[in-house]
PDB file of C-alpha atoms and ligand atoms in Angstrom:
ATOM      1  CA  MET A   1      25.179  17.804 -27.016  1.00 55.00           C
ATOM      2  CA  ASP A   2      26.135  21.063 -25.339  1.00 73.00           C
ATOM      3  CA  TYR A   3      24.933  23.233 -28.171  1.00 82.00           C
ATOM      4  CA  VAL A   4      21.725  25.195 -28.403  1.00 89.00           C
ATOM      5  CA  ASP A   5      20.483  27.087 -31.430  1.00 90.00           C
ATOM      6  CA  LYS A   6      19.778  30.573 -30.143  1.00 90.00           C
ATOM      7  CA  ARG A   7      18.431  31.924 -33.409  1.00 90.00           C
ATOM      8  CA  GLY A   8      15.940  29.214 -34.318  1.00 91.00           C
ATOM      9  CA  PRO A   9      12.287  29.023 -33.326  1.00 93.00           C
ATOM     10  CA  VAL A  10      12.695  26.200 -30.780  1.00 94.00           C
ATOM     11  CA  PRO A  11      12.701  27.555 -27.192  1.00 95.00           C
ATOM     12  CA  LEU A  12      16.075  27.187 -25.478  1.00 96.00           C
ATOM     13  CA  TYR A  13      14.716  25.359 -22.455  1.00 97.00           C
ATOM     14  CA  PHE A  14      13.099  22.842 -24.794  1.00 96.00           C
ATOM     15  CA  GLN A  15      16.366  22.170 -26.611  1.00 96.00           C
ATOM     16  CA  ILE A  16      18.130  21.550 -23.300  1.00 97.00           C
ATOM     17  CA  LYS A  17      15.313  19.351 -22.079  1.00 96.00           C
ATOM     18  CA  THR A  18      15.444  17.309 -25.296  1.00 96.00           C
ATOM     19  CA  GLN A  19      19.194  16.853 -25.026  1.00 96.00           C
ATOM     20  CA  LEU A  20      18.976  15.682 -21.429  1.00 96.00           C
ATOM     21  CA  LEU A  21      16.195  13.318 -22.374  1.00 94.00           C
ATOM     22  CA  GLU A  22      18.264  11.891 -25.214  1.00 94.00           C
ATOM     23  CA  ALA A  23      21.174  11.385 -22.823  1.00 94.00           C
ATOM     24  CA  ILE A  24      18.828   9.445 -20.519  1.00 93.00           C
ATOM     25  CA  GLU A  25      17.423   7.375 -23.360  1.00 90.00           C
ATOM     26  CA  ARG A  26      20.886   6.567 -24.738  1.00 92.00           C
ATOM     27  CA  GLY A  27      22.030   5.529 -21.256  1.00 92.00           C
ATOM     28  CA  GLN A  28      24.655   8.289 -20.988  1.00 94.00           C
ATOM     29  CA  LEU A  29      22.734   9.365 -17.909  1.00 95.00           C
ATOM     30  CA  LYS A  30      21.671   6.268 -15.974  1.00 94.00           C
ATOM     31  CA  PRO A  31      19.107   5.773 -13.202  1.00 93.00           C
ATOM     32  CA  GLY A  32      20.576   7.176  -9.997  1.00 94.00           C
ATOM     33  CA  ASP A  33      23.103   9.426 -11.811  1.00 96.00           C
ATOM     34  CA  ARG A  34      23.233  13.047 -10.741  1.00 96.00           C
ATOM     35  CA  VAL A  35      22.519  15.415 -13.604  1.00 96.00           C
ATOM     36  CA  PRO A  36      24.791  18.436 -13.934  1.00 95.00           C
ATOM     37  CA  SER A  37      23.782  21.261 -11.624  1.00 94.00           C
ATOM     38  CA  GLU A  38      21.875  24.346 -12.783  1.00 94.00           C
ATOM     39  CA  ARG A  39      25.108  26.313 -12.602  1.00 94.00           C
ATOM     40  CA  GLU A  40      27.043  23.766 -14.688  1.00 95.00           C
ATOM     41  CA  LEU A  41      24.293  23.629 -17.318  1.00 95.00           C
ATOM     42  CA  THR A  42      24.046  27.416 -17.385  1.00 96.00           C
ATOM     43  CA  GLU A  43      27.738  27.626 -18.180  1.00 95.00           C
ATOM     44  CA  ARG A  44      27.733  24.726 -20.593  1.00 94.00           C
ATOM     45  CA  TYR A  45      24.948  26.106 -22.765  1.00 94.00           C
ATOM     46  CA  GLY A  46      25.533  29.829 -22.191  1.00 94.00           C
ATOM     47  CA  VAL A  47      21.916  30.419 -21.207  1.00 95.00           C
ATOM     48  CA  SER A  48      20.201  31.904 -18.165  1.00 96.00           C
ATOM     49  CA  ARG A  49      19.581  29.945 -15.008  1.00 96.00           C
ATOM     50  CA  MET A  50      15.833  30.387 -15.511  1.00 96.00           C
ATOM     51  CA  THR A  51      16.066  28.573 -18.847  1.00 97.00           C
ATOM     52  CA  VAL A  52      17.948  25.644 -17.362  1.00 96.00           C
ATOM     53  CA  ARG A  53      15.553  25.505 -14.438  1.00 96.00           C
ATOM     54  CA  GLN A  54      12.559  25.295 -16.755  1.00 97.00           C
ATOM     55  CA  ALA A  55      14.089  22.299 -18.556  1.00 97.00           C
ATOM     56  CA  LEU A  56      14.799  20.527 -15.262  1.00 96.00           C
ATOM     57  CA  VAL A  57      11.393  21.309 -13.774  1.00 95.00           C
ATOM     58  CA  GLU A  58       9.641  19.839 -16.811  1.00 94.00           C
ATOM     59  CA  LEU A  59      11.741  16.692 -16.747  1.00 94.00           C
ATOM     60  CA  GLU A  60      11.009  16.387 -13.065  1.00 91.00           C
ATOM     61  CA  SER A  61       7.271  16.857 -13.496  1.00 85.00           C
ATOM     62  CA  GLN A  62       7.253  14.252 -16.271  1.00 83.00           C
ATOM     63  CA  GLY A  63       8.874  11.739 -13.939  1.00 84.00           C
ATOM     64  CA  TYR A  64      12.361  11.521 -15.513  1.00 90.00           C
ATOM     65  CA  LEU A  65      14.238  13.281 -12.708  1.00 93.00           C
ATOM     66  CA  HIS A  66      13.863  13.922  -9.016  1.00 91.00           C
ATOM     67  CA  ARG A  67      15.447  16.469  -6.749  1.00 91.00           C
ATOM     68  CA  VAL A  68      17.036  15.707  -3.436  1.00 91.00           C
ATOM     69  CA  GLN A  69      17.229  18.771  -1.231  1.00 89.00           C
ATOM     70  CA  GLY A  70      20.818  19.782  -0.737  1.00 89.00           C
ATOM     71  CA  SER A  71      22.382  17.130  -2.989  1.00 90.00           C
ATOM     72  CA  GLY A  72      21.119  17.707  -6.521  1.00 92.00           C
ATOM     73  CA  THR A  73      18.885  16.308  -9.225  1.00 95.00           C
ATOM     74  CA  PHE A  74      18.975  12.630 -10.112  1.00 96.00           C
ATOM     75  CA  VAL A  75      17.784  10.376 -12.935  1.00 96.00           C
ATOM     76  CA  ASN A  76      14.786   8.180 -12.095  1.00 91.00           C
ATOM     77  CA  THR A  77      14.399   4.530 -12.976  1.00 88.00           C
ATOM     78  CA  PRO A  78      12.434   4.378 -16.239  1.00 87.00           C
ATOM     79  CA  LYS A  79       8.648   4.192 -16.044  1.00 89.00           C
ATOM     80  CA  LEU A  80       7.023   0.800 -16.432  1.00 91.00           C
ATOM     81  CA  GLU A  81       5.323   0.527 -19.795  1.00 90.00           C
ATOM     82  CA  GLN A  82       2.084  -1.361 -19.843  1.00 91.00           C
ATOM     83  CA  PRO A  83      -0.239  -2.091 -22.733  1.00 92.00           C
ATOM     84  CA  LEU A  84      -3.754  -0.789 -22.149  1.00 92.00           C
ATOM     85  CA  VAL A  85      -5.562  -3.344 -24.248  1.00 91.00           C
ATOM     86  CA  ALA A  86      -4.384  -6.557 -22.617  1.00 91.00           C
ATOM     87  CA  LEU A  87      -6.573  -8.202 -19.990  1.00 95.00           C
ATOM     88  CA  THR A  88      -3.680  -9.171 -17.767  1.00 95.00           C
ATOM     89  CA  SER A  89      -3.301  -9.155 -14.002  1.00 96.00           C
ATOM     90  CA  PHE A  90      -0.899  -7.079 -11.976  1.00 96.00           C
ATOM     91  CA  THR A  91       0.959 -10.259 -11.061  1.00 97.00           C
ATOM     92  CA  GLU A  92       1.373 -11.311 -14.710  1.00 96.00           C
ATOM     93  CA  GLU A  93       2.569  -7.816 -15.670  1.00 94.00           C
ATOM     94  CA  MET A  94       5.229  -7.853 -12.982  1.00 95.00           C
ATOM     95  CA  TYR A  95       6.486 -11.349 -13.843  1.00 95.00           C
ATOM     96  CA  ARG A  96       6.682 -10.340 -17.499  1.00 92.00           C
ATOM     97  CA  ARG A  97       9.203  -7.691 -16.506  1.00 89.00           C
ATOM     98  CA  GLY A  98      11.162  -9.848 -14.100  1.00 91.00           C
ATOM     99  CA  LEU A  99       9.852  -7.958 -11.058  1.00 92.00           C
ATOM    100  CA  ALA A 100       8.495  -9.590  -7.917  1.00 95.00           C
ATOM    101  CA  PRO A 101       4.794  -8.786  -7.391  1.00 96.00           C
ATOM    102  CA  SER A 102       3.346  -8.492  -3.909  1.00 95.00           C
ATOM    103  CA  SER A 103       0.269  -7.044  -2.240  1.00 96.00           C
ATOM    104  CA  GLN A 104      -0.666  -5.521   1.052  1.00 96.00           C
ATOM    105  CA  LEU A 105      -4.291  -6.016   1.934  1.00 97.00           C
ATOM    106  CA  LEU A 106      -5.513  -2.632   3.196  1.00 97.00           C
ATOM    107  CA  SER A 107      -9.100  -3.673   3.764  1.00 97.00           C
ATOM    108  CA  ALA A 108     -11.437  -6.547   2.941  1.00 97.00           C
ATOM    109  CA  GLN A 109     -15.125  -6.577   3.658  1.00 97.00           C
ATOM    110  CA  GLN A 110     -18.596  -7.312   2.419  1.00 97.00           C
ATOM    111  CA  VAL A 111     -20.537  -4.126   1.667  1.00 97.00           C
ATOM    112  CA  VAL A 112     -23.391  -2.861  -0.483  1.00 94.00           C
ATOM    113  CA  PRO A 113     -21.930  -1.575  -3.708  1.00 91.00           C
ATOM    114  CA  GLY A 114     -23.321   1.932  -4.149  1.00 89.00           C
ATOM    115  CA  ARG A 115     -24.482   3.251  -7.485  1.00 92.00           C
ATOM    116  CA  ARG A 116     -21.289   3.256  -9.517  1.00 93.00           C
ATOM    117  CA  ALA A 117     -20.060  -0.220  -8.595  1.00 95.00           C
ATOM    118  CA  GLY A 118     -23.613  -1.584  -8.787  1.00 96.00           C
ATOM    119  CA  GLN A 119     -24.016  -0.270 -12.317  1.00 96.00           C
ATOM    120  CA  ALA A 120     -20.601  -1.521 -13.395  1.00 96.00           C
ATOM    121  CA  LEU A 121     -21.403  -5.017 -12.115  1.00 97.00           C
ATOM    122  CA  ALA A 122     -25.008  -4.857 -13.358  1.00 96.00           C
ATOM    123  CA  ILE A 123     -26.439  -5.704  -9.937  1.00 96.00           C
ATOM    124  CA  PRO A 124     -28.897  -3.853  -7.715  1.00 94.00           C
ATOM    125  CA  GLU A 125     -27.337  -1.307  -5.341  1.00 89.00           C
ATOM    126  CA  THR A 126     -28.495  -3.415  -2.435  1.00 90.00           C
ATOM    127  CA  GLU A 127     -26.893  -6.709  -3.487  1.00 95.00           C
ATOM    128  CA  PRO A 128     -23.808  -7.425  -1.373  1.00 97.00           C
ATOM    129  CA  VAL A 129     -20.354  -7.197  -2.894  1.00 98.00           C
ATOM    130  CA  VAL A 130     -16.916  -8.103  -1.662  1.00 98.00           C
ATOM    131  CA  ARG A 131     -14.703  -5.027  -1.572  1.00 98.00           C
ATOM    132  CA  LEU A 132     -10.914  -5.397  -1.384  1.00 98.00           C
ATOM    133  CA  GLU A 133      -8.445  -2.589  -1.166  1.00 98.00           C
ATOM    134  CA  ARG A 134      -4.879  -3.564  -1.933  1.00 98.00           C
ATOM    135  CA  LEU A 135      -1.553  -1.849  -2.251  1.00 98.00           C
ATOM    136  CA  ARG A 136       0.338  -3.418  -5.158  1.00 98.00           C
ATOM    137  CA  LEU A 137       4.110  -3.515  -5.080  1.00 97.00           C
ATOM    138  CA  ALA A 138       6.788  -4.342  -7.631  1.00 94.00           C
ATOM    139  CA  SER A 139       9.939  -5.724  -6.025  1.00 91.00           C
ATOM    140  CA  GLY A 140       8.966  -3.951  -2.831  1.00 93.00           C
ATOM    141  CA  GLN A 141       8.173  -0.589  -4.469  1.00 92.00           C
ATOM    142  CA  PRO A 142       4.594   0.714  -4.126  1.00 96.00           C
ATOM    143  CA  MET A 143       3.043   1.035  -7.583  1.00 96.00           C
ATOM    144  CA  ALA A 144      -0.729   1.180  -7.294  1.00 98.00           C
ATOM    145  CA  VAL A 145      -3.692   1.133  -4.957  1.00 98.00           C
ATOM    146  CA  GLU A 146      -6.542  -1.031  -6.193  1.00 98.00           C
ATOM    147  CA  VAL A 147     -10.118  -1.186  -5.000  1.00 98.00           C
ATOM    148  CA  VAL A 148     -11.982  -4.162  -6.402  1.00 98.00           C
ATOM    149  CA  HIS A 149     -15.689  -4.968  -6.085  1.00 98.00           C
ATOM    150  CA  MET A 150     -17.093  -8.403  -6.910  1.00 98.00           C
ATOM    151  CA  PRO A 151     -20.656  -9.687  -6.458  1.00 98.00           C
ATOM    152  CA  ALA A 152     -20.534 -11.602  -3.174  1.00 97.00           C
ATOM    153  CA  THR A 153     -22.698 -14.425  -4.519  1.00 96.00           C
ATOM    154  CA  LEU A 154     -20.056 -15.208  -7.158  1.00 97.00           C
ATOM    155  CA  VAL A 155     -17.165 -15.501  -4.719  1.00 97.00           C
ATOM    156  CA  PRO A 156     -18.460 -17.222  -1.567  1.00 97.00           C
ATOM    157  CA  GLY A 157     -15.789 -17.618   1.099  1.00 97.00           C
ATOM    158  CA  LEU A 158     -13.334 -15.257  -0.622  1.00 97.00           C
ATOM    159  CA  LEU A 159     -12.844 -13.199   2.514  1.00 97.00           C
ATOM    160  CA  ASP A 160     -11.561 -16.255   4.373  1.00 96.00           C
ATOM    161  CA  LEU A 161      -8.755 -16.867   1.873  1.00 96.00           C
ATOM    162  CA  ASP A 162      -5.208 -15.578   1.840  1.00 94.00           C
ATOM    163  CA  LEU A 163      -5.563 -12.512  -0.400  1.00 94.00           C
ATOM    164  CA  SER A 164      -1.929 -11.522  -0.543  1.00 90.00           C
ATOM    165  CA  SER A 165      -1.294 -13.178  -3.922  1.00 91.00           C
ATOM    166  CA  SER A 166      -3.001 -12.983  -7.331  1.00 96.00           C
ATOM    167  CA  LEU A 167      -6.737 -12.411  -7.297  1.00 97.00           C
ATOM    168  CA  TYR A 168      -7.062 -13.620 -10.891  1.00 97.00           C
ATOM    169  CA  THR A 169      -5.392 -16.900  -9.923  1.00 97.00           C
ATOM    170  CA  ILE A 170      -7.860 -17.326  -7.057  1.00 97.00           C
ATOM    171  CA  LEU A 171     -10.789 -16.504  -9.343  1.00 96.00           C
ATOM    172  CA  LYS A 172      -9.621 -19.114 -11.814  1.00 96.00           C
ATOM    173  CA  GLU A 173      -8.474 -21.879  -9.526  1.00 96.00           C
ATOM    174  CA  ARG A 174     -11.027 -21.594  -6.758  1.00 96.00           C
ATOM    175  CA  TYR A 175     -14.092 -20.289  -8.602  1.00 96.00           C
ATOM    176  CA  GLY A 176     -13.437 -21.430 -12.171  1.00 96.00           C
ATOM    177  CA  PHE A 177     -13.708 -17.987 -13.770  1.00 95.00           C
ATOM    178  CA  THR A 178     -11.830 -17.304 -16.925  1.00 92.00           C
ATOM    179  CA  LEU A 179     -11.759 -13.562 -17.365  1.00 94.00           C
ATOM    180  CA  ASN A 180     -11.644 -13.175 -21.100  1.00 92.00           C
ATOM    181  CA  ARG A 181     -12.925  -9.724 -21.871  1.00 95.00           C
ATOM    182  CA  GLY A 182     -13.541  -6.411 -20.259  1.00 96.00           C
ATOM    183  CA  MET A 183     -13.800  -2.662 -20.584  1.00 96.00           C
ATOM    184  CA  GLN A 184     -11.143  -0.345 -19.337  1.00 96.00           C
ATOM    185  CA  SER A 185     -10.818   3.434 -19.119  1.00 97.00           C
ATOM    186  CA  LEU A 186      -7.934   5.644 -18.120  1.00 97.00           C
ATOM    187  CA  GLU A 187      -8.024   9.045 -16.486  1.00 97.00           C
ATOM    188  CA  ALA A 188      -5.817  11.262 -14.379  1.00 97.00           C
ATOM    189  CA  VAL A 189      -6.642  11.795 -10.718  1.00 98.00           C
ATOM    190  CA  ALA A 190      -4.870  13.540  -7.845  1.00 98.00           C
ATOM    191  CA  ALA A 191      -3.665  11.329  -4.986  1.00 97.00           C
ATOM    192  CA  ARG A 192      -5.901  11.614  -1.936  1.00 97.00           C
ATOM    193  CA  SER A 193      -4.136  11.664   1.404  1.00 97.00           C
ATOM    194  CA  SER A 194      -4.810   7.978   2.149  1.00 96.00           C
ATOM    195  CA  GLU A 195      -3.473   6.898  -1.279  1.00 96.00           C
ATOM    196  CA  ALA A 196      -0.515   9.260  -1.069  1.00 97.00           C
ATOM    197  CA  LYS A 197       0.487   7.790   2.279  1.00 97.00           C
ATOM    198  CA  VAL A 198       0.667   4.172   1.137  1.00 97.00           C
ATOM    199  CA  LEU A 199       2.146   5.001  -2.274  1.00 97.00           C
ATOM    200  CA  GLY A 200       4.868   7.152  -0.750  1.00 94.00           C
ATOM    201  CA  VAL A 201       4.013  10.275  -2.760  1.00 92.00           C
ATOM    202  CA  LYS A 202       2.756  13.738  -1.831  1.00 91.00           C
ATOM    203  CA  GLU A 203      -0.958  14.337  -1.596  1.00 96.00           C
ATOM    204  CA  GLY A 204      -2.209  15.736  -4.912  1.00 96.00           C
ATOM    205  CA  THR A 205       0.466  13.936  -6.990  1.00 92.00           C
ATOM    206  CA  PRO A 206      -0.956  12.853 -10.383  1.00 93.00           C
ATOM    207  CA  LEU A 207      -2.032   9.236 -10.518  1.00 97.00           C
ATOM    208  CA  LEU A 208      -3.321   7.277 -13.502  1.00 97.00           C
ATOM    209  CA  MET A 209      -6.601   5.642 -12.677  1.00 98.00           C
ATOM    210  CA  LEU A 210      -7.618   2.574 -14.650  1.00 97.00           C
ATOM    211  CA  GLU A 211     -11.200   1.510 -14.233  1.00 97.00           C
ATOM    212  CA  ARG A 212     -11.859  -2.025 -15.351  1.00 98.00           C
ATOM    213  CA  VAL A 213     -14.918  -4.221 -15.601  1.00 98.00           C
ATOM    214  CA  SER A 214     -13.984  -7.806 -16.445  1.00 98.00           C
ATOM    215  CA  ARG A 215     -16.350 -10.523 -17.606  1.00 97.00           C
ATOM    216  CA  ASP A 216     -16.098 -14.250 -17.234  1.00 95.00           C
ATOM    217  CA  GLN A 217     -16.600 -16.986 -19.816  1.00 94.00           C
ATOM    218  CA  TYR A 218     -20.393 -16.610 -19.471  1.00 94.00           C
ATOM    219  CA  GLY A 219     -20.290 -12.862 -20.034  1.00 95.00           C
ATOM    220  CA  ARG A 220     -21.020 -11.993 -16.405  1.00 95.00           C
ATOM    221  CA  GLN A 221     -19.436  -8.910 -14.864  1.00 97.00           C
ATOM    222  CA  VAL A 222     -17.194 -10.434 -12.228  1.00 97.00           C
ATOM    223  CA  GLU A 223     -14.903  -7.604 -11.248  1.00 97.00           C
ATOM    224  CA  TYR A 224     -15.116  -3.822 -11.092  1.00 98.00           C
ATOM    225  CA  THR A 225     -11.767  -2.321 -10.173  1.00 98.00           C
ATOM    226  CA  GLN A 226     -10.334   1.130  -9.765  1.00 97.00           C
ATOM    227  CA  SER A 227      -6.549   0.949  -9.905  1.00 98.00           C
ATOM    228  CA  CYS A 228      -4.617   4.126  -9.174  1.00 98.00           C
ATOM    229  CA  TYR A 229      -1.087   3.834 -10.531  1.00 97.00           C
ATOM    230  CA  ARG A 230       1.732   6.217  -9.702  1.00 95.00           C
ATOM    231  CA  GLY A 231       1.949   8.679 -12.565  1.00 91.00           C
ATOM    232  CA  ASP A 232       5.701   8.992 -12.094  1.00 86.00           C
ATOM    233  CA  ARG A 233       6.248   5.234 -12.471  1.00 89.00           C
ATOM    234  CA  TYR A 234       3.822   4.235 -15.219  1.00 92.00           C
ATOM    235  CA  ARG A 235       3.220   4.852 -18.877  1.00 91.00           C
ATOM    236  CA  PHE A 236       0.371   3.109 -20.676  1.00 94.00           C
ATOM    237  CA  THR A 237       0.638   2.253 -24.342  1.00 94.00           C
ATOM    238  CA  VAL A 238      -1.888   1.329 -27.018  1.00 94.00           C
ATOM    239  CA  GLU A 239      -1.241   0.006 -30.488  1.00 93.00           C
ATOM    240  CA  LEU A 240      -3.187   1.948 -33.088  1.00 94.00           C
ATOM    241  CA  ILE A 241      -4.459   0.345 -36.261  1.00 91.00           C
ATOM    242  CA  ARG A 242      -5.864   2.533 -38.983  1.00 93.00           C
ATOM    243  CA  ASP A 243      -9.266   1.560 -40.242  1.00 88.00           C
ATOM    244  CA  GLN A 244      -8.787   0.869 -43.941  1.00 85.00           C
ATOM    245  CA  GLY A 245     -12.516   1.117 -44.721  1.00 76.00           C
TER     246      GLY A 245
HETATM  247  C1  LIG B   1      -4.769  -5.458 -12.669  1.00 53.71           C
HETATM  248  C2  LIG B   1      -6.148  -4.909 -12.980  1.00 53.71           C
HETATM  249  C3  LIG B   1      -7.163  -5.175 -11.894  1.00 53.71           C
HETATM  250  C4  LIG B   1      -7.107  -6.629 -11.451  1.00 53.71           C
HETATM  251  C5  LIG B   1      -5.702  -7.011 -11.063  1.00 53.71           C
HETATM  252  C6  LIG B   1      -5.605  -8.480 -10.688  1.00 53.71           C
HETATM  253  O1  LIG B   1      -4.082  -4.662 -11.774  1.00 53.71           O
HETATM  254  N1  LIG B   1      -6.093  -3.472 -13.244  1.00 53.71           N
HETATM  255  O2  LIG B   1      -8.451  -4.888 -12.413  1.00 53.71           O
HETATM  256  O3  LIG B   1      -7.973  -6.821 -10.348  1.00 53.71           O
HETATM  257  O4  LIG B   1      -4.839  -6.786 -12.165  1.00 53.71           O
HETATM  258  O5  LIG B   1      -4.257  -8.703 -10.337  1.00 53.71           O
HETATM  259  P1  LIG B   1      -3.758  -9.914  -9.464  1.00 53.71           P
HETATM  260  O6  LIG B   1      -4.270 -11.167 -10.118  1.00 53.71           O
HETATM  261  O7  LIG B   1      -2.285  -9.793  -9.487  1.00 53.71           O
HETATM  262  O8  LIG B   1      -4.340  -9.744  -8.078  1.00 53.71           O
END
């Protein structure tokens, strides 16, 4: 710590960034701690303020730090890591981490699906679907906005139920669906103003959008969901296995 190699090929800002990151990972800098100011770091490493700023800006844009106007830069709580290949529910993922899941129902209605949802669910564009929009929270913190479409004929009466808890539990207990496989994709999107508002981020902030189509025990497409997770709070992981063929 506190030393940068000024002769080597590794950019100075990158060395400082790496050292700060290591301090966070080792727990020397904990969530909520204030990181040394630009001036302190400039003196400590004997580099320009621009260099220090670049390191801090990158750590901020990658979700490790956040700035509070007038009081400094602080360490964020670590991102939630979630495996991409598991067909789990939001509720299960939160319990697994010891967090309390909750939902706010933003809208619930029966609509016609439109092309994309119709294709994903393999139903005609004119066949009614139930559309739910929910804000998902972990111990009170907004994490994701989810829009789910389900063929209305498969979930009669769903709109009359209490939809503030786990949808997968309702699908299993009330309708007898076991969701046992699906397809999922991940892409980056910018938060639209409505999403930004409920997630508590600025419009345009990067979100990670998971699109999932889940099938039941008979192979029917039961759910098509777009889940937009806060990019500053989530990291998705996948285990890679090399094909030995
Ligand atoms: C995850 C999935 C969604 C699914 C949801 C169900 O968030 N990305 O596709 O609809 O879990 O979660 P729950 O059972 O907690 O409502």
